[in-house]
Amino acid sequence: NSHLLLCCPQLPNSSNHEKLFYHSISSPTPPSSIFSQTMAIPSLPLLLLLLVPSLTLLSPTESKLTLDYYNKTCPQFYDIIQQIITAKQISAPSTAAATVRLFFHDCMVEGCDASVLISSNSFNTGERDADINLSLPGDAFDLVTRAKTALELQCPGIVSCADILAVAARDLVTMVGGPYYNVQLGRKDGLVSRASEVEGNVARPNMSMTHIITLFDSKGFTVQELVALAGAHTIGFSHCSQFSNRIFNFSKTSDYDPTYNPKFAEGLRKLCANYKNDTSMSAFNDPITPNKFDNMYFLNLQRGLGLLASDQAMVSDPRTKVYVDLYAGNQSAFFQAFAHAMEKVSVYKIKTEGNGEVRRRCDAFNSINT
């Protein structure tokens, strides 16, 4: 029997182990057993056509990025990053998903410039304090802070926070089983971070698929790239508040969204019964292999195990379903498409010397007047 893992992960900076609720999809028995979690370490021509992402010419700023940007100025860059993320992922297995999410939320607003890392002050409310970003896990912020501190000791004033976040996201995807992809380096950290600019730039779980497709299209991303990027939900978790409308009082005729697998919905209703009083209650985005980056997320969508409304919408909408079905049946196709899409995200609206800086601290601009 396949087993669902409905989770209540630790809150950022919590010392508690994540807890897993094991629930057999074929059994009427509700989730009951709690265990401590440890890290879990078409024709060829047609397939190739489906895999090729839309190609865009590099802008002048993007062309300044290189793979070997720090080879001379900070030759220890990759080793330091690898040491930091390995230690962090082992101590907090939710770090991989947290960092990928943080990276994406950063890039979609103002570009990949570490603007989401800026702390708010009495003069400005930063992106990280926008409503949709309040649930960004603390482990990802902590990871970037640790890496920046270590790099400043070895190469002061050289490595940008934007590059740290981009490389950390890539390395963590690879560490939990996902594809490797190139990350060009040389981004500078942005000089603007406003919470008011976040809304409308990051997709919400309750948006219609048409709205989400339009949002991604406005940033130059295709429907195929949208679906591939959504595959990052193969790791990580979502708070009950993000899908509670699907499992409680859904309609006059059904307590829960009938597109859910009934056993899955039953488990979620029990798991999230007290979510209004305990806002930390959460569920794995992928209840089958929650800590492994694979194509199980797409298989889950076909089985009624899509956690968020936006997840389920992808298998219901014919514009996205074709790619859901492709990736569900071919993990290699998903990995290649995801890698291409992440490379494209990583150079979105980057900053260079003329409109950015290398911050001394990732959570603050270098100048108080910025």
Short mmCIF file of C-alpha atoms in Angstrom, two decimals:
data_model
loop_
_atom_site.label_atom_id
_atom_site.label_comp_id
_atom_site.label_asym_id
_atom_site.label_seq_id
_atom_site.Cartn_x
_atom_site.Cartn_y
_atom_site.Cartn_z
CA ASN A 1 0.00 0.00 0.00
CA SER A 2 1.08 3.56 -0.67
CA HIS A 3 1.39 5.60 2.47
CA LEU A 4 0.65 9.23 3.03
CA LEU A 5 2.82 11.29 5.32
CA LEU A 6 0.88 14.22 6.71
CA CYS A 7 3.31 16.40 8.55
CA CYS A 8 3.50 18.97 11.26
CA PRO A 9 6.98 20.35 10.63
CA GLN A 10 8.88 22.36 13.14
CA LEU A 11 8.52 26.10 13.00
CA PRO A 12 11.56 28.05 11.88
CA ASN A 13 14.18 28.12 14.61
CA SER A 14 12.32 25.49 16.62
CA SER A 15 14.32 22.70 18.17
CA ASN A 16 11.54 20.12 17.91
CA HIS A 17 11.89 17.32 15.41
CA GLU A 18 9.40 17.29 12.57
CA LYS A 19 6.56 14.86 13.18
CA LEU A 20 5.07 12.58 10.60
CA PHE A 21 1.56 11.22 10.58
CA TYR A 22 1.58 7.92 8.73
CA HIS A 23 -1.73 7.14 7.08
CA SER A 24 -2.41 4.28 4.72
CA ILE A 25 -4.32 5.53 1.72
CA SER A 26 -6.21 2.24 1.58
CA SER A 27 -7.04 2.12 5.28
CA PRO A 28 -9.94 3.84 7.06
CA THR A 29 -7.78 4.23 10.16
CA PRO A 30 -7.03 7.91 10.84
CA PRO A 31 -3.45 9.17 11.22
CA SER A 32 -2.22 8.20 14.66
CA SER A 33 1.40 7.11 14.76
CA ILE A 34 3.94 9.87 15.31
CA PHE A 35 7.61 9.34 14.62
CA SER A 36 10.66 11.56 14.66
CA GLN A 37 11.80 12.47 11.16
CA THR A 38 15.36 12.18 9.92
CA MET A 39 16.70 13.39 6.60
CA ALA A 40 16.28 11.07 3.66
CA ILE A 41 19.40 11.22 2.08
CA PRO A 42 6.68 9.84 -26.00
CA SER A 43 8.95 9.46 -28.95
CA LEU A 44 12.39 10.95 -28.69
CA PRO A 45 11.86 13.80 -31.21
CA LEU A 46 8.57 14.77 -29.54
CA LEU A 47 10.11 14.57 -26.09
CA LEU A 48 13.00 16.80 -27.14
CA LEU A 49 10.56 19.37 -28.49
CA LEU A 50 8.67 19.36 -25.22
CA LEU A 51 11.84 19.77 -23.22
CA VAL A 52 13.27 22.77 -25.04
CA PRO A 53 12.36 25.89 -23.04
CA SER A 54 11.71 29.23 -24.62
CA LEU A 55 15.02 30.89 -25.36
CA THR A 56 15.63 34.57 -24.79
CA LEU A 57 18.67 36.63 -25.62
CA LEU A 58 20.81 37.62 -22.67
CA SER A 59 20.43 41.23 -21.66
CA PRO A 60 23.61 43.30 -21.23
CA THR A 61 23.42 42.82 -17.45
CA GLU A 62 22.92 39.06 -17.67
CA SER A 63 25.89 38.75 -20.04
CA LYS A 64 28.19 40.05 -17.29
CA LEU A 65 27.54 36.98 -15.18
CA THR A 66 30.03 34.10 -15.35
CA LEU A 67 30.40 30.67 -13.80
CA ASP A 68 33.93 31.47 -12.59
CA TYR A 69 33.19 34.95 -11.21
CA TYR A 70 34.80 34.25 -7.81
CA ASN A 71 37.64 31.99 -8.95
CA LYS A 72 40.29 34.63 -8.30
CA THR A 73 38.64 36.89 -5.71
CA CYS A 74 37.19 34.14 -3.49
CA PRO A 75 38.44 30.70 -4.58
CA GLN A 76 36.94 29.09 -1.45
CA PHE A 77 33.42 30.24 -2.41
CA TYR A 78 31.97 26.89 -3.46
CA ASP A 79 33.64 24.92 -0.66
CA ILE A 80 32.35 27.30 2.00
CA ILE A 81 28.82 27.28 0.60
CA GLN A 82 28.82 23.48 0.43
CA GLN A 83 30.02 23.09 4.01
CA ILE A 84 27.41 25.50 5.36
CA ILE A 85 24.43 24.07 3.49
CA THR A 86 25.37 20.47 4.26
CA ALA A 87 25.53 21.15 7.99
CA LYS A 88 22.28 23.13 7.91
CA GLN A 89 20.34 20.57 5.88
CA ILE A 90 21.42 17.77 8.20
CA SER A 91 20.34 19.70 11.29
CA ALA A 92 17.12 21.02 9.71
CA PRO A 93 15.84 18.83 6.83
CA SER A 94 13.24 21.42 5.82
CA THR A 95 16.03 23.83 4.78
CA ALA A 96 16.12 22.69 1.14
CA ALA A 97 12.49 23.48 0.43
CA ALA A 98 12.67 26.64 2.53
CA THR A 99 15.63 27.97 0.56
CA VAL A 100 14.13 27.22 -2.85
CA ARG A 101 10.96 29.03 -1.81
CA LEU A 102 12.91 32.00 -0.44
CA PHE A 103 14.92 32.20 -3.67
CA PHE A 104 11.79 32.15 -5.82
CA HIS A 105 10.01 34.78 -3.72
CA ASP A 106 13.11 36.95 -3.97
CA CYS A 107 13.42 36.67 -7.75
CA MET A 108 9.76 37.30 -8.54
CA VAL A 109 9.88 40.73 -6.84
CA GLU A 110 12.56 43.17 -8.01
CA GLY A 111 14.53 40.27 -9.53
CA CYS A 112 17.16 37.97 -8.00
CA ASP A 113 18.78 40.63 -5.82
CA ALA A 114 18.35 39.43 -2.22
CA SER A 115 15.77 42.16 -1.59
CA VAL A 116 13.64 39.66 0.35
CA LEU A 117 16.40 39.40 2.98
CA ILE A 118 16.23 43.05 4.07
CA SER A 119 14.84 43.58 7.57
CA SER A 120 12.19 46.20 8.11
CA ASN A 121 12.88 49.32 10.16
CA SER A 122 11.02 52.41 11.31
CA PHE A 123 11.48 53.97 7.87
CA ASN A 124 10.62 51.04 5.62
CA THR A 125 8.69 47.76 5.63
CA GLY A 126 10.73 45.25 3.67
CA GLU A 127 9.54 42.48 1.35
CA ARG A 128 10.03 39.82 3.98
CA ASP A 129 7.22 41.39 6.04
CA ALA A 130 4.67 41.38 3.24
CA ASP A 131 1.69 39.20 4.15
CA ILE A 132 2.52 36.40 1.70
CA ASN A 133 6.15 36.30 2.91
CA LEU A 134 5.43 36.01 6.63
CA SER A 135 5.41 32.22 6.30
CA LEU A 136 8.87 32.07 4.69
CA PRO A 137 10.78 29.66 6.97
CA GLY A 138 13.48 31.04 9.22
CA ASP A 139 15.87 28.21 8.36
CA ALA A 140 16.44 29.67 4.90
CA PHE A 141 17.26 33.13 6.26
CA ASP A 142 19.55 31.52 8.82
CA LEU A 143 21.37 29.56 6.12
CA VAL A 144 22.15 32.69 4.09
CA THR A 145 23.29 34.52 7.23
CA ARG A 146 25.66 31.68 8.15
CA ALA A 147 27.09 31.49 4.65
CA LYS A 148 27.56 35.25 4.43
CA THR A 149 29.33 35.34 7.81
CA ALA A 150 31.72 32.56 6.78
CA LEU A 151 32.44 34.16 3.40
CA GLU A 152 33.05 37.59 4.93
CA LEU A 153 35.74 36.06 7.13
CA GLN A 154 37.52 34.61 4.09
CA CYS A 155 36.66 37.11 1.35
CA PRO A 156 35.37 40.34 2.92
CA GLY A 157 33.20 42.51 0.69
CA ILE A 158 33.38 40.16 -2.29
CA VAL A 159 30.40 37.77 -2.41
CA SER A 160 26.87 39.11 -2.78
CA CYS A 161 23.93 37.80 -0.80
CA ALA A 162 22.06 37.33 -4.08
CA ASP A 163 24.73 34.91 -5.33
CA ILE A 164 24.74 33.05 -2.01
CA LEU A 165 20.98 32.50 -2.18
CA ALA A 166 21.04 31.43 -5.83
CA VAL A 167 23.83 28.87 -5.34
CA ALA A 168 22.41 27.58 -2.05
CA ALA A 169 19.04 26.90 -3.68
CA ARG A 170 20.70 24.98 -6.53
CA ASP A 171 22.99 22.96 -4.25
CA LEU A 172 20.15 22.03 -1.90
CA VAL A 173 17.95 20.86 -4.78
CA THR A 174 20.80 18.60 -5.87
CA MET A 175 21.47 17.45 -2.31
CA VAL A 176 17.94 16.07 -1.92
CA GLY A 177 17.96 14.27 -5.26
CA GLY A 178 17.08 16.93 -7.81
CA PRO A 179 18.88 18.01 -10.98
CA TYR A 180 22.07 20.04 -11.11
CA TYR A 181 21.96 23.22 -13.18
CA ASN A 182 24.38 26.04 -13.84
CA VAL A 183 24.17 29.21 -11.74
CA GLN A 184 25.91 32.18 -13.30
CA LEU A 185 27.58 34.45 -10.72
CA GLY A 186 28.20 38.15 -10.34
CA ARG A 187 24.81 39.42 -9.18
CA LYS A 188 24.79 42.46 -6.96
CA ASP A 189 22.42 42.99 -4.04
CA GLY A 190 19.48 45.26 -4.68
CA LEU A 191 18.96 48.71 -3.20
CA VAL A 192 15.18 48.50 -2.83
CA SER A 193 12.97 46.28 -0.66
CA ARG A 194 9.33 47.27 -0.18
CA ALA A 195 6.54 45.07 1.14
CA SER A 196 4.08 47.03 -0.99
CA GLU A 197 5.66 45.65 -4.18
CA VAL A 198 5.17 41.98 -3.31
CA GLU A 199 1.43 41.60 -3.76
CA GLY A 200 0.60 40.66 -7.33
CA ASN A 201 4.11 39.45 -8.12
CA VAL A 202 3.98 36.12 -6.25
CA ALA A 203 1.26 33.55 -6.94
CA ARG A 204 -1.14 32.71 -4.12
CA PRO A 205 -2.63 29.24 -3.59
CA ASN A 206 -6.18 30.48 -4.22
CA MET A 207 -5.45 32.19 -7.55
CA SER A 208 -7.13 30.80 -10.65
CA MET A 209 -4.89 29.06 -13.14
CA THR A 210 -5.61 31.79 -15.68
CA HIS A 211 -4.41 34.39 -13.16
CA ILE A 212 -1.24 32.41 -12.42
CA ILE A 213 -0.48 31.83 -16.11
CA THR A 214 -0.96 35.55 -16.79
CA LEU A 215 1.35 36.43 -13.88
CA PHE A 216 4.12 34.16 -15.12
CA ASP A 217 3.64 35.31 -18.71
CA SER A 218 4.11 38.93 -17.61
CA LYS A 219 7.55 37.92 -16.33
CA GLY A 220 8.48 36.05 -19.49
CA PHE A 221 7.79 32.48 -18.34
CA THR A 222 5.85 29.95 -20.40
CA VAL A 223 3.13 27.60 -19.20
CA GLN A 224 5.58 24.71 -19.42
CA GLU A 225 8.10 26.59 -17.27
CA LEU A 226 5.35 27.41 -14.77
CA VAL A 227 4.45 23.73 -14.37
CA ALA A 228 8.09 22.68 -14.12
CA LEU A 229 8.76 25.27 -11.40
CA ALA A 230 5.65 24.16 -9.51
CA GLY A 231 7.33 20.77 -9.32
CA ALA A 232 9.45 22.22 -6.51
CA HIS A 233 6.43 21.32 -4.37
CA THR A 234 7.83 17.79 -4.40
CA ILE A 235 9.59 18.91 -1.19
CA GLY A 236 8.50 21.17 1.64
CA PHE A 237 5.26 21.80 3.46
CA SER A 238 2.34 24.21 3.61
CA HIS A 239 0.51 25.54 6.64
CA CYS A 240 -3.06 24.38 7.16
CA SER A 241 -4.32 27.94 6.74
CA GLN A 242 -3.24 27.81 3.09
CA PHE A 243 -5.66 25.01 2.22
CA SER A 244 -8.20 25.07 5.06
CA ASN A 245 -10.90 26.34 2.69
CA ARG A 246 -10.58 23.05 0.80
CA ILE A 247 -11.07 20.78 3.82
CA PHE A 248 -13.57 22.64 6.02
CA ASN A 249 -17.05 23.82 4.96
CA PHE A 250 -16.10 23.64 1.31
CA SER A 251 -19.66 23.83 0.02
CA LYS A 252 -23.27 23.21 0.98
CA THR A 253 -22.99 19.66 -0.31
CA SER A 254 -19.46 18.70 0.75
CA ASP A 255 -17.28 19.36 3.80
CA TYR A 256 -14.16 19.12 1.64
CA ASP A 257 -13.15 19.71 -1.96
CA PRO A 258 -14.36 16.59 -3.84
CA THR A 259 -11.29 16.71 -6.10
CA TYR A 260 -9.26 15.50 -3.10
CA ASN A 261 -8.70 11.79 -2.63
CA PRO A 262 -11.25 11.07 0.15
CA LYS A 263 -8.75 9.37 2.48
CA PHE A 264 -6.30 12.24 1.97
CA ALA A 265 -9.00 14.79 2.78
CA GLU A 266 -9.97 12.82 5.89
CA GLY A 267 -6.38 12.80 7.09
CA LEU A 268 -5.95 16.52 6.44
CA ARG A 269 -9.15 17.35 8.32
CA LYS A 270 -7.89 15.47 11.38
CA LEU A 271 -4.40 16.93 11.09
CA CYS A 272 -5.61 20.52 10.78
CA ALA A 273 -8.57 20.33 13.17
CA ASN A 274 -6.95 22.80 15.57
CA TYR A 275 -5.13 24.96 13.02
CA LYS A 276 -6.79 28.21 14.12
CA ASN A 277 -5.34 27.81 17.61
CA ASP A 278 -2.06 26.23 16.47
CA THR A 279 -0.89 28.15 13.42
CA SER A 280 2.17 25.91 13.08
CA MET A 281 0.08 22.96 11.89
CA SER A 282 1.28 22.00 8.42
CA ALA A 283 1.19 19.22 5.84
CA PHE A 284 3.79 17.95 3.41
CA ASN A 285 3.31 19.19 -0.16
CA ASP A 286 4.21 15.68 -1.31
CA PRO A 287 2.81 13.16 1.19
CA ILE A 288 4.49 10.16 -0.45
CA THR A 289 8.20 11.11 -0.71
CA PRO A 290 8.28 14.46 1.14
CA ASN A 291 12.05 14.79 1.48
CA LYS A 292 13.08 13.55 -1.96
CA PHE A 293 13.19 15.77 -5.02
CA ASP A 294 11.47 13.63 -7.65
CA ASN A 295 8.42 13.65 -9.92
CA MET A 296 6.08 12.24 -7.27
CA TYR A 297 4.35 15.63 -6.96
CA PHE A 298 2.94 15.22 -10.47
CA LEU A 299 1.86 11.63 -9.84
CA ASN A 300 0.13 12.88 -6.69
CA LEU A 301 -1.83 15.46 -8.69
CA GLN A 302 -3.23 12.66 -10.85
CA ARG A 303 -4.34 10.81 -7.69
CA GLY A 304 -6.16 13.68 -6.00
CA LEU A 305 -3.28 14.37 -3.62
CA GLY A 306 -2.59 17.96 -4.65
CA LEU A 307 -2.46 19.89 -1.39
CA LEU A 308 -3.11 23.46 -2.51
CA ALA A 309 -5.92 24.69 -4.75
CA SER A 310 -3.31 25.92 -7.24
CA ASP A 311 -1.79 22.43 -7.30
CA GLN A 312 -5.09 20.80 -8.14
CA ALA A 313 -5.87 23.47 -10.73
CA MET A 314 -2.86 22.38 -12.77
CA VAL A 315 -4.28 18.92 -13.36
CA SER A 316 -7.76 20.31 -14.03
CA ASP A 317 -6.73 22.91 -16.63
CA PRO A 318 -5.90 21.46 -20.08
CA ARG A 319 -3.22 24.14 -20.63
CA THR A 320 -1.18 22.78 -17.74
CA LYS A 321 -2.40 19.18 -17.56
CA VAL A 322 -0.39 18.16 -20.64
CA TYR A 323 2.82 19.00 -18.77
CA VAL A 324 1.62 17.47 -15.50
CA ASP A 325 1.02 14.22 -17.38
CA LEU A 326 4.39 14.44 -19.15
CA TYR A 327 6.33 14.95 -15.93
CA ALA A 328 4.32 12.33 -14.04
CA GLY A 329 5.37 9.78 -16.62
CA ASN A 330 8.94 10.92 -17.18
CA GLN A 331 11.11 12.14 -14.31
CA SER A 332 13.99 12.93 -16.67
CA ALA A 333 11.73 15.26 -18.65
CA PHE A 334 10.77 17.02 -15.43
CA PHE A 335 14.34 17.33 -14.23
CA GLN A 336 15.54 18.82 -17.51
CA ALA A 337 12.63 21.26 -17.70
CA PHE A 338 13.06 22.26 -14.05
CA ALA A 339 16.79 22.85 -14.51
CA HIS A 340 16.21 25.06 -17.57
CA ALA A 341 13.45 27.01 -15.81
CA MET A 342 15.55 27.58 -12.69
CA GLU A 343 18.46 28.82 -14.79
CA LYS A 344 16.06 31.30 -16.37
CA VAL A 345 14.66 32.39 -12.99
CA SER A 346 18.16 32.87 -11.60
CA VAL A 347 19.01 35.65 -14.08
CA TYR A 348 15.64 37.42 -13.87
CA LYS A 349 16.11 41.19 -13.48
CA ILE A 350 19.51 40.83 -11.82
CA LYS A 351 21.43 43.85 -10.55
CA THR A 352 25.02 44.69 -11.46
CA GLU A 353 27.52 47.41 -10.52
CA GLY A 354 25.37 50.27 -11.72
CA ASN A 355 22.27 49.45 -9.69
CA GLY A 356 23.43 47.21 -6.86
CA GLU A 357 26.02 46.59 -4.16
CA VAL A 358 27.68 43.81 -2.19
CA ARG A 359 26.07 44.10 1.22
CA ARG A 360 28.15 43.77 4.34
CA ARG A 361 25.11 42.16 6.01
CA CYS A 362 22.41 40.43 4.05
CA ASP A 363 19.59 41.91 6.11
CA ALA A 364 20.60 45.57 5.72
CA PHE A 365 21.65 47.98 3.00
CA ASN A 366 25.19 49.31 3.32
CA SER A 367 23.98 52.90 3.53
CA ILE A 368 21.37 54.01 6.04
CA ASN A 369 20.10 56.38 3.35
CA THR A 370 19.34 53.59 0.87
#
